[in-house]
Coordinates of C-alpha atoms in Angstrom, one line a residue:
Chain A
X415 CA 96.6 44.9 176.9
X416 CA 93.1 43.4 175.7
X417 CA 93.7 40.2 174.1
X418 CA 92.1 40.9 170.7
X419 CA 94.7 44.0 170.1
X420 CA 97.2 42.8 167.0
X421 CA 100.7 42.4 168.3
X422 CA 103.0 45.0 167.6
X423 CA 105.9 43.2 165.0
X424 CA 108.9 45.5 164.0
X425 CA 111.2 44.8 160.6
X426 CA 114.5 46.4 161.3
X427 CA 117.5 46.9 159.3
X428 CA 120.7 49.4 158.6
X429 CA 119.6 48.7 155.0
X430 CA 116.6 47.9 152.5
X431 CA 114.9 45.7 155.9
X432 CA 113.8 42.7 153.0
X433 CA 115.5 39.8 154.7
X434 CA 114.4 40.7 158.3
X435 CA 110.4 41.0 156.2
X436 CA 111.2 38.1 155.1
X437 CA 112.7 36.1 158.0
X438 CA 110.3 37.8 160.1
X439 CA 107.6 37.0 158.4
X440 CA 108.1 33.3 157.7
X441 CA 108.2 33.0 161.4
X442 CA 105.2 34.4 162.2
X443 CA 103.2 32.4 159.5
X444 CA 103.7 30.0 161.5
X445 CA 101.0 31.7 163.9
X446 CA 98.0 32.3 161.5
X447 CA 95.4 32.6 164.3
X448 CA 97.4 35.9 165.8
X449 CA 96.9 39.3 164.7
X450 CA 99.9 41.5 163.7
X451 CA 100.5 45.0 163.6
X452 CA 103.7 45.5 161.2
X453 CA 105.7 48.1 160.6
X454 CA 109.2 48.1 159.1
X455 CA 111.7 50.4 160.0
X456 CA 114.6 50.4 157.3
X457 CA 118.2 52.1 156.8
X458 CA 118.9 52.4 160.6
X459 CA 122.1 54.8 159.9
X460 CA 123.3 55.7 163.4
X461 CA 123.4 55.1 167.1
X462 CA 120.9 57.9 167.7
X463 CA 118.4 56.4 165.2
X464 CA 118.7 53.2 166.6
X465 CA 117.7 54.6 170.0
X466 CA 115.0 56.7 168.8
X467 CA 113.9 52.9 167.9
X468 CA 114.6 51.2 171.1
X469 CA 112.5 54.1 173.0
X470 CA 109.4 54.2 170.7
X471 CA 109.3 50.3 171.1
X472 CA 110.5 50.2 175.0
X473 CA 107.1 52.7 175.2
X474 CA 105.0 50.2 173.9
X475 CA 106.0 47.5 176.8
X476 CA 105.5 49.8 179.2
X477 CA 102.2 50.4 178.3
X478 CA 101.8 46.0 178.6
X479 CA 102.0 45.5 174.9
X480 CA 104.7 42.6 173.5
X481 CA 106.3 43.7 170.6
X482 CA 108.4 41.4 168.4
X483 CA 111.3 42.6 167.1
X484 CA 113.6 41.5 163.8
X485 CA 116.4 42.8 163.1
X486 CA 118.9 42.5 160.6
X487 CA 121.4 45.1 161.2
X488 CA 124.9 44.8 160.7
X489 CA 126.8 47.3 162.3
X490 CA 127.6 46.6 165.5
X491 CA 127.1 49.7 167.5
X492 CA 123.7 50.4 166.1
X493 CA 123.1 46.3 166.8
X494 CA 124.2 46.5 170.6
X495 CA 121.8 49.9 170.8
X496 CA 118.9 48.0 169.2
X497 CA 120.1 45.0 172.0
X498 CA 119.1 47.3 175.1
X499 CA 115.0 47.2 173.6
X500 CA 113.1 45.2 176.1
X501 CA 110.6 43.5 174.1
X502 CA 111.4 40.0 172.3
X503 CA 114.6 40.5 170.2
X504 CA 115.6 38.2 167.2
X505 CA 118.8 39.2 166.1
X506 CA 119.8 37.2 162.7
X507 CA 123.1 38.5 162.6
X508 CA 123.8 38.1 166.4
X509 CA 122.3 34.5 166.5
X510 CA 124.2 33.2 163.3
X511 CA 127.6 35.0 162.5
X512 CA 129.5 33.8 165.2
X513 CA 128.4 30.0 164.4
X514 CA 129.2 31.1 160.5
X515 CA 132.4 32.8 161.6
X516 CA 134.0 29.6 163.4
X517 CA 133.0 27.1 160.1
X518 CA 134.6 29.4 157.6
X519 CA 137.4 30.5 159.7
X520 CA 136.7 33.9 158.5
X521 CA 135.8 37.4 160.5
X522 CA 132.5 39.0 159.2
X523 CA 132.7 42.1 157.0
X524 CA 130.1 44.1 159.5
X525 CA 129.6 46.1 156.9
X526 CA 125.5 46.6 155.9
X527 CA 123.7 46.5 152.7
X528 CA 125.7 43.7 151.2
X529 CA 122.5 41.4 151.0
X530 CA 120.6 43.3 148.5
X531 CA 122.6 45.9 147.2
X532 CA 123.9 45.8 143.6
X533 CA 126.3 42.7 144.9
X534 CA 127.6 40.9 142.0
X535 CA 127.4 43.6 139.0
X536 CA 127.5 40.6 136.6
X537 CA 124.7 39.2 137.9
X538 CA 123.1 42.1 139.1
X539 CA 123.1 43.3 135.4
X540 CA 121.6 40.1 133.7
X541 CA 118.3 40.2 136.1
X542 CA 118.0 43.7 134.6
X543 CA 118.6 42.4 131.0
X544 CA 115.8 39.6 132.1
X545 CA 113.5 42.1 132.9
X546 CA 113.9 43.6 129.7
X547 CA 113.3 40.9 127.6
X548 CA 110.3 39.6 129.9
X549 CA 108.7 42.8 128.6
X550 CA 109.3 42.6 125.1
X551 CA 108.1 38.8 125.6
X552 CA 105.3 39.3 127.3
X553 CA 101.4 37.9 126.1
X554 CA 103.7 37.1 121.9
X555 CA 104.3 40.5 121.6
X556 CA 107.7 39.7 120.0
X557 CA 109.4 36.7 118.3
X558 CA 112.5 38.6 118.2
X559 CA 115.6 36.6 120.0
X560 CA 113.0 33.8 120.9
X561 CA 116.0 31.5 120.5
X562 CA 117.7 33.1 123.8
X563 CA 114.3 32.4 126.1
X564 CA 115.6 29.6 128.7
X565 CA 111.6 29.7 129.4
X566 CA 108.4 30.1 127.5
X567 CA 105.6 30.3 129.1
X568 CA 102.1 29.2 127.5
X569 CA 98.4 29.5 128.4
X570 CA 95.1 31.0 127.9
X571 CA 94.6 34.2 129.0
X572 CA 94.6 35.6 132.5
X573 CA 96.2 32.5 134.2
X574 CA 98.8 34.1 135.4
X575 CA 101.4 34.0 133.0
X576 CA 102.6 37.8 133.2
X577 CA 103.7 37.8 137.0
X578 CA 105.3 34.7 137.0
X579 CA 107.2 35.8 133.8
X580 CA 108.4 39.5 136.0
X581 CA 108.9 37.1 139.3
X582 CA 111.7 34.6 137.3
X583 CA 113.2 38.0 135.3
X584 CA 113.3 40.0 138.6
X585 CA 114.3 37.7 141.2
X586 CA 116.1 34.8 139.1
X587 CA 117.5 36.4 136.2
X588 CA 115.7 34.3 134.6
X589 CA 115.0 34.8 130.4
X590 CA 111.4 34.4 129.8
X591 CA 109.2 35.0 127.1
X592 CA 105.4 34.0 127.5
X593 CA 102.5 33.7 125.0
X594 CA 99.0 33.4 125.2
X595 CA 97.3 30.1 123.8
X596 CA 94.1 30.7 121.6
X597 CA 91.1 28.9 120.0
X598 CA 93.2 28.9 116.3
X599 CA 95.8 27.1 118.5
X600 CA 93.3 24.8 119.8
X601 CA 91.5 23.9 116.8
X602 CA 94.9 22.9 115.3
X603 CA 95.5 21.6 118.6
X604 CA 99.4 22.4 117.6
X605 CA 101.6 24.7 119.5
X606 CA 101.7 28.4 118.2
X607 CA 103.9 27.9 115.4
X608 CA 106.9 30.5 116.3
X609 CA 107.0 28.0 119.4
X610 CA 107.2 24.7 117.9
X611 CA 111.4 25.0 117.3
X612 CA 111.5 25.2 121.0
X613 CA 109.1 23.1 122.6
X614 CA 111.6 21.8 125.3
X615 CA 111.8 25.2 127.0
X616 CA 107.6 26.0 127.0
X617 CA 105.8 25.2 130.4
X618 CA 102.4 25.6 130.6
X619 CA 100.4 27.0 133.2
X620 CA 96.3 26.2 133.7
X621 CA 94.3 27.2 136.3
X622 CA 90.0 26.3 137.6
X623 CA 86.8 27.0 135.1
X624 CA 85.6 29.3 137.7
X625 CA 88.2 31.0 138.7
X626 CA 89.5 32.1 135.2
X627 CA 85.7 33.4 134.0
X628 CA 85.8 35.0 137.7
X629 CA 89.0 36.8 136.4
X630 CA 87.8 37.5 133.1
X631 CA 85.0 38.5 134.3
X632 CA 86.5 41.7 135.8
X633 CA 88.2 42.8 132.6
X634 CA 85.0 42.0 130.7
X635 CA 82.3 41.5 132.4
X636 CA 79.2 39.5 131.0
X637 CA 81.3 38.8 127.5
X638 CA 81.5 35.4 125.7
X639 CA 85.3 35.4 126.9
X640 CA 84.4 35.3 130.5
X641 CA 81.6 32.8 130.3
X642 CA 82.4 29.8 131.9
X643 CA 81.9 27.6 129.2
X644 CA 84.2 29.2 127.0
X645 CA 86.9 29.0 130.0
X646 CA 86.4 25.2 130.2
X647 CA 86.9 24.8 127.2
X648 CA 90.5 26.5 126.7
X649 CA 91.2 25.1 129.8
X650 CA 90.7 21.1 128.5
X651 CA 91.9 22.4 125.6
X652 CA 95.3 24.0 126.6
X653 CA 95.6 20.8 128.7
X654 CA 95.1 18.4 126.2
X655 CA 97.7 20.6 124.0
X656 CA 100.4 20.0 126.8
X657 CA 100.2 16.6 127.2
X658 CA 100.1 15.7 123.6
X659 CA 103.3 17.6 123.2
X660 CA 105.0 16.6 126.2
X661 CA 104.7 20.2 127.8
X662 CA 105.0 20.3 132.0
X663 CA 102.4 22.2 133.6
X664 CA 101.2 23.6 136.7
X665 CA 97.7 24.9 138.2
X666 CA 97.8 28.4 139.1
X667 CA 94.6 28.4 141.0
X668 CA 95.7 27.6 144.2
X669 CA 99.3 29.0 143.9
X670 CA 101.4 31.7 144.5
X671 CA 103.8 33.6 141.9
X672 CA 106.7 32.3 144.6
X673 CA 105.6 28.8 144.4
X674 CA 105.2 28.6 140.7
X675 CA 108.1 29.9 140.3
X676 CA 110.2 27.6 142.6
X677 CA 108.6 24.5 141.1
X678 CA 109.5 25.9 137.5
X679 CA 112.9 26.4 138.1
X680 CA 112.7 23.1 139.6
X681 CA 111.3 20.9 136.7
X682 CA 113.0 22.7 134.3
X683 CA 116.2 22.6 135.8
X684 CA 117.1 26.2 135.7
X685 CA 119.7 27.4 137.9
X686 CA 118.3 30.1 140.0
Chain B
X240 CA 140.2 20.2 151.2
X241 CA 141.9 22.4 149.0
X242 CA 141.5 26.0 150.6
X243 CA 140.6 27.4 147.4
X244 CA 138.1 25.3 146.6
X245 CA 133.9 27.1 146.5
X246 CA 132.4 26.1 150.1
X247 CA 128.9 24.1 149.0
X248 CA 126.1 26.4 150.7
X249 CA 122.7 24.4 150.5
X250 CA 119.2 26.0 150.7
X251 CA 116.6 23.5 152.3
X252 CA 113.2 23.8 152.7
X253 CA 109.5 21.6 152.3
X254 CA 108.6 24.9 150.6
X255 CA 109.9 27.7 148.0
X256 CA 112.9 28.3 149.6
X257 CA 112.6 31.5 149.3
X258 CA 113.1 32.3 152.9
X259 CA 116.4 29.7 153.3
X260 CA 118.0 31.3 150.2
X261 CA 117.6 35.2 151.6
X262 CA 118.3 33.9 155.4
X263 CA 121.8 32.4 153.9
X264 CA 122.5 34.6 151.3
X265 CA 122.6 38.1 154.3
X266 CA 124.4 36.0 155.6
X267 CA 127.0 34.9 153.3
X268 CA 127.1 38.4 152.3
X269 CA 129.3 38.7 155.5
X270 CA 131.9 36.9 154.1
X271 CA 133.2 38.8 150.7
X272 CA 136.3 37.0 150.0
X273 CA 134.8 33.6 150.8
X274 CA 133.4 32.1 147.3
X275 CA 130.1 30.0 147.8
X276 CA 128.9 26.9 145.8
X277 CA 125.3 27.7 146.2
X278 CA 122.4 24.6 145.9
X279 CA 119.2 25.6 146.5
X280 CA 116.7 22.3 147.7
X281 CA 113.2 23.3 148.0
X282 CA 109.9 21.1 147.8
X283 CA 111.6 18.5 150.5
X284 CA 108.0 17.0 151.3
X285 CA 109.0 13.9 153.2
X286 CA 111.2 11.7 155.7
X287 CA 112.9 9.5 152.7
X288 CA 113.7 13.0 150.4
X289 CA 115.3 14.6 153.6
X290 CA 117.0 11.7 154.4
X291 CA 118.7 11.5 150.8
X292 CA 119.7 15.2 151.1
X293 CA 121.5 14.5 154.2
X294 CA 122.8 12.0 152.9
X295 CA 124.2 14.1 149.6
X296 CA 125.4 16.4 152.5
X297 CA 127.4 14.3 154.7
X298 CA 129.5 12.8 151.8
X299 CA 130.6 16.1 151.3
X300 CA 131.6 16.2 154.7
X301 CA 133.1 12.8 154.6
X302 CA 135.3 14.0 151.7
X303 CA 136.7 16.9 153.8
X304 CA 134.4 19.6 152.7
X305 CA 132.8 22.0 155.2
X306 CA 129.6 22.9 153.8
X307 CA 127.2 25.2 155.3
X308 CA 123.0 24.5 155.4
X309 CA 120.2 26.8 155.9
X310 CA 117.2 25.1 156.4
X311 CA 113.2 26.4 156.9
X312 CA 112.1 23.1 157.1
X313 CA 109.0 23.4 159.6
X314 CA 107.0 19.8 159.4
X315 CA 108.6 18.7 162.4
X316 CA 109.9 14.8 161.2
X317 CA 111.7 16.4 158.1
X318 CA 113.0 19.0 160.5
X319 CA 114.3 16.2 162.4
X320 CA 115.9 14.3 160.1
X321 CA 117.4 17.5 158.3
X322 CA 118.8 17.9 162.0
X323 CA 120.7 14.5 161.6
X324 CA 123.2 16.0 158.9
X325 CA 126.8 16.4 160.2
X326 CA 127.8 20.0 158.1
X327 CA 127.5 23.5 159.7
X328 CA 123.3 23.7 159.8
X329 CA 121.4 26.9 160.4
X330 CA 117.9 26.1 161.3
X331 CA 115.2 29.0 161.3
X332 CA 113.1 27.6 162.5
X333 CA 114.2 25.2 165.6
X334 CA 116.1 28.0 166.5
X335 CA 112.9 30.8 167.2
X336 CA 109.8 28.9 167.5
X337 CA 110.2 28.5 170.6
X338 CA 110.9 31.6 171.4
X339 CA 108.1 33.3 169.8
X340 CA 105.6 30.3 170.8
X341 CA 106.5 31.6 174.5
X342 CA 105.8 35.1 174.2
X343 CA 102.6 35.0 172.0
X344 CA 101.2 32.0 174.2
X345 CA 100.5 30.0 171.3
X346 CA 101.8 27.1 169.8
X347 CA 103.5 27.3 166.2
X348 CA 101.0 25.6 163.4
X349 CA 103.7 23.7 161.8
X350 CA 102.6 23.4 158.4
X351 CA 104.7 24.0 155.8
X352 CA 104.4 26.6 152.9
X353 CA 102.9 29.6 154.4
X354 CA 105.0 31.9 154.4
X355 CA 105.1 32.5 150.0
X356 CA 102.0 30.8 149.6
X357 CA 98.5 32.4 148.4
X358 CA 98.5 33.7 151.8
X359 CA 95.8 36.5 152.7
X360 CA 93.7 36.5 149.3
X361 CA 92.8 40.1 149.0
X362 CA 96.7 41.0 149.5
X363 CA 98.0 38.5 147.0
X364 CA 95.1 39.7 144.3
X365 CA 96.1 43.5 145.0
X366 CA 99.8 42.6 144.3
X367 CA 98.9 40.9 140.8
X368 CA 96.6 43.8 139.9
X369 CA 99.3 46.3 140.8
X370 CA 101.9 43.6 137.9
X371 CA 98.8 44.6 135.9
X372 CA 98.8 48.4 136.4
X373 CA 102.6 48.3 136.3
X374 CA 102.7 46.7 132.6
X375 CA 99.9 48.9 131.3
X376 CA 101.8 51.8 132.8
X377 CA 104.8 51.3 131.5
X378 CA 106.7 54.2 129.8
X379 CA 104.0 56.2 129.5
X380 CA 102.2 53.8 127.2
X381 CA 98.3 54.8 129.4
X382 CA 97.2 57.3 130.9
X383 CA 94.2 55.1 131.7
X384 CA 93.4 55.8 135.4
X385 CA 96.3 57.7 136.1
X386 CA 95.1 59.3 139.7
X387 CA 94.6 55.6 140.9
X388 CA 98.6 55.2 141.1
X389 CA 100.1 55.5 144.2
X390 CA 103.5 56.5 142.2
X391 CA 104.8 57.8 139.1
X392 CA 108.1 57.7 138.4
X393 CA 110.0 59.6 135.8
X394 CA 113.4 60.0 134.2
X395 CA 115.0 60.1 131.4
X396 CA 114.9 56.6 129.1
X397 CA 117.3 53.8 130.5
X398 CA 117.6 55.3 134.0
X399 CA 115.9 52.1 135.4
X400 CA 112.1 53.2 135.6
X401 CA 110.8 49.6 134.9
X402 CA 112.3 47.3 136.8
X403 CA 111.8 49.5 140.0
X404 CA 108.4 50.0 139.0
X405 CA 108.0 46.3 138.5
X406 CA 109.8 45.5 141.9
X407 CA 107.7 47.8 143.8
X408 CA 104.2 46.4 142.0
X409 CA 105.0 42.3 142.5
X410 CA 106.9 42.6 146.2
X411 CA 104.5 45.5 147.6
X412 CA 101.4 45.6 145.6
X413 CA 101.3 49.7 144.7
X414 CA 100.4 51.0 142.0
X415 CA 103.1 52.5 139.5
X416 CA 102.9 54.0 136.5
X417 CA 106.2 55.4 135.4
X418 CA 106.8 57.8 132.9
X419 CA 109.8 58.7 130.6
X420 CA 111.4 62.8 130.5
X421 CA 112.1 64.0 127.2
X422 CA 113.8 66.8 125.5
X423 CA 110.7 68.7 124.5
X424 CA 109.7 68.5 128.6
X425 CA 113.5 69.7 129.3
X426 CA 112.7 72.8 126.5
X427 CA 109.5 73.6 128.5
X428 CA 111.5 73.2 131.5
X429 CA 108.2 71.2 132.7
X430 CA 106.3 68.3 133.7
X431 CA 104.6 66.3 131.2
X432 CA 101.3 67.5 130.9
X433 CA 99.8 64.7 132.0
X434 CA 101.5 64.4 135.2
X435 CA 101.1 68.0 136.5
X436 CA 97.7 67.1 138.6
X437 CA 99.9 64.3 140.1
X438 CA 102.8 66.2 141.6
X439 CA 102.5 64.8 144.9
X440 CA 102.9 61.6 143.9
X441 CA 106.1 61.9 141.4
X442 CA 109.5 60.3 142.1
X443 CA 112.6 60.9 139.9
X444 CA 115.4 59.2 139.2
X445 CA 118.9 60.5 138.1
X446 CA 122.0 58.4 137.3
X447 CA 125.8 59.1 136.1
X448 CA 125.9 60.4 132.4
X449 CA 128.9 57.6 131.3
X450 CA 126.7 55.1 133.2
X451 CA 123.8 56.3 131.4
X452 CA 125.8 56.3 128.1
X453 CA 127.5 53.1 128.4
X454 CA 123.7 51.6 129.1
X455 CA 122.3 53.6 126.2
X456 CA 125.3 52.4 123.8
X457 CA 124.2 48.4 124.6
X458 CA 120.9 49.4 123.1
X459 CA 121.9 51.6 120.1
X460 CA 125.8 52.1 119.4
X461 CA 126.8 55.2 118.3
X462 CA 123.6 56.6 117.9
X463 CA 123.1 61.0 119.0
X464 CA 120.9 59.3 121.9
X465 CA 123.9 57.2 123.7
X466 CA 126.4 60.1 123.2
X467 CA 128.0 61.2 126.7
X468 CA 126.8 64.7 125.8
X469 CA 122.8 64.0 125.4
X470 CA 123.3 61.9 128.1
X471 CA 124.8 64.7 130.3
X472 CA 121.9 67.1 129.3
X473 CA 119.0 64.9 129.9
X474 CA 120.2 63.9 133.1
X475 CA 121.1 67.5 134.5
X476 CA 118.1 68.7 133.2
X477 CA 115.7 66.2 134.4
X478 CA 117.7 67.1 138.0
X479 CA 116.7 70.9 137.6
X480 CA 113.2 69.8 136.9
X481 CA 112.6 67.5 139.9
X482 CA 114.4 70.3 141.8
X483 CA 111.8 72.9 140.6
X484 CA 108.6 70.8 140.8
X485 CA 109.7 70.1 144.5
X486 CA 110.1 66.4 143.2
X487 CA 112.3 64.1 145.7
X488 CA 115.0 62.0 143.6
X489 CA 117.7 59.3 143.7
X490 CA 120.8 58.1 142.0
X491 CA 120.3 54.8 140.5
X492 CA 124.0 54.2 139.8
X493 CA 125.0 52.7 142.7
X494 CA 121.8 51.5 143.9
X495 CA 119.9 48.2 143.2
X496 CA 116.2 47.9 142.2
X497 CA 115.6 46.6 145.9
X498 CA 117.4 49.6 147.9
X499 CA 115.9 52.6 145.3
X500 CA 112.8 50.5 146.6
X501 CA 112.6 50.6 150.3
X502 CA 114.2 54.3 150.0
X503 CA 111.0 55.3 147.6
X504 CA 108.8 53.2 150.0
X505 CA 109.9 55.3 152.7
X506 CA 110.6 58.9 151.3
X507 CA 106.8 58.6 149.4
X508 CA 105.3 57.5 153.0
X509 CA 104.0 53.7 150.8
X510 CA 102.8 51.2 153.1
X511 CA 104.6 48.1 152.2

């Protein structure tokens, strides 16, 4: 194999494949001067899938190339097939239960798809619900059942507040409306005023000069929104806004929707 | 320890904890009948804040309990100190950097917060203009740039079009519109107009007609539009059109947004 080819990485999984992404790909973050090649192989269903598997990977050491493997699947024949590949092997399942079985004093189901199938309808229904309501919050479009947010989220436009809204419905079940923060706002320097009964649940999110008119910019392009003069100033201004009301805030610039997100639930004490 | 009492889980990392929380929660998932106090700790960013976790941890243990901890830790002296704890502790990382530092030859970069961090620029900007496609998209609302989608998908109203469109736009970055069936498309026993040039890149979905109603009712009781029998007729009719337009479908009943997901990821060919 010439050095500079990317590294083959398979996801597998006798269901969606998520957790062995995400596992998988955790680990190898922790090698950001490698290449990888990635391919994810999900809902493994049978022994004869899982060998079809072993032999297209088996083909690719052969030929000198050293795959990584993840795999997540349950079941245990198709997890003793997908043993017998010959590349490098991490096996969650394999590695952990055992250790998991021991502490609780309890067998494991084996049974696949548990992890992120519909799981706990309750639950499962009230991210669903969140969802909902994130899109009838989004950017103030409503002020209906603004007394049932557990989040609002406040800024100028374009920094970032939809995504991290749909991130906290979708994965958290979190209720979140968000609203945008303009100059009427800031020449009152006051909170919109449907907000102002629920201050304690706004956060507010700002984000670099540059980066928001480089944003803007690409919806419209050479307008007095996108200058970056008029981004400075809703930037102090939204800034100035949140500290004078007490309102916690983050800079989006250099974060993700995941780390928001985390450090959202985390100031604002929302269970996730 | 009173065996009925919740086991305390804990989710540790110096990051999002994103990847501790899906690690242990697969893995819980193994263990139905066993109920799970779950504490997720993320943002652990130094010796003295690892060291009070353990110590939150071992008192548990002292009292009898048996808890279980997933940690991602990777900076190497909170790793350590994480290791100190007495409970049950699943460590990602000390248990496979090694393994993968041997067969890619490299050595591990240790630094926290890669793996749901900004990341690869250009990937993380597609996946926020895809949230930004998705919202535009939704129900119909544009046909703006309809042949840039890489899916449209279509049902009758409440089958759970938006939050799989939404899932597949924030965790995978495509495209989505998605697109509601109505009865003047069922009387025409065809495709909305504007989707007929985009065939190819259609996905239905179908679901049970009480599960349908019983959805429909939460949203407007009693109404012609949540009875059992419109419910019934969209949904059998939206079956016969995907059937004739050659369109490939699921059930979302008894799926969650993440399985109908990876299946439409798959069954559309969708790079993830």
């Amino acid at each position: 194999m010439a050095t500079d080819d990317p590294c083959p990485v398979f996801f597998l999984s006798d269901s969606t494949g998520i957790t062995a992404e995400t596992l998988g790909s955790t680990l190898l973050s922790q090698f950001p001067t490698v290449e990888f090649d990635r391919t994810t192989i999900p809902f493994i269903l049978n022994v004869d899938q899982a060998q079809a598997v072993v032999d297209l990977i088996d083909a690719l050491v052969e030929r000198g190339q050293k795959p990584i493997v993840f795999s997540t699947a349950v079941t245990s024949d198709i997890r003793r097939t997908l043993g017998t590949c010959t590349a490098t092997l991490i096996d969650l399942l394999g590695t952990y239960l055992g250790e998991l079985e021991e502490t609780l004093a309890t067998q494991a189901s084996n049974e696949p798809g548990r992890a992120h199938g519909l799981g706990n309808a309750a639950r499962y229904q009230s991210r669903m619900t969140a969802v909902e309501y994130a899109m009838e919050h989004d950017d103030g479009q409503s002020l209906r059942a603004l007394e049932k947010a557990q989040l609002i989220l406040v800024a100028p436009s374009r920094c970032g507040k939809t995504p991290t809204t749909m991130y906290l419905a979708l994965q958290h079940g979190i209720f979140a409306a968000n609203f945008p923060l303009v100059d009427e706002d800031f020449e009152r320097e006051g909170l919109p005023k449907p907000l102002r009964p629920f201050v304690d649940k706004c956060f507010g999110l700002t984000t670099n000069p540059l980066r928001l008119s480089q944003v803007r910019t690409q919806r419209r392009e050479g307008s007095p929104y996108a200058s970056l003069r008029q981004c400075g100033f809703e930037l102090r201004s939204a800034e100035r806004l949140y500290a004078s009301h007490g309102i916690p805030f983050l800079n989006s610039a250099s974060m993700s929707v995941e780390e928001m997100s985390a450090m959202i639930l985390q100031q604002m004490n929302l269970k996730r």
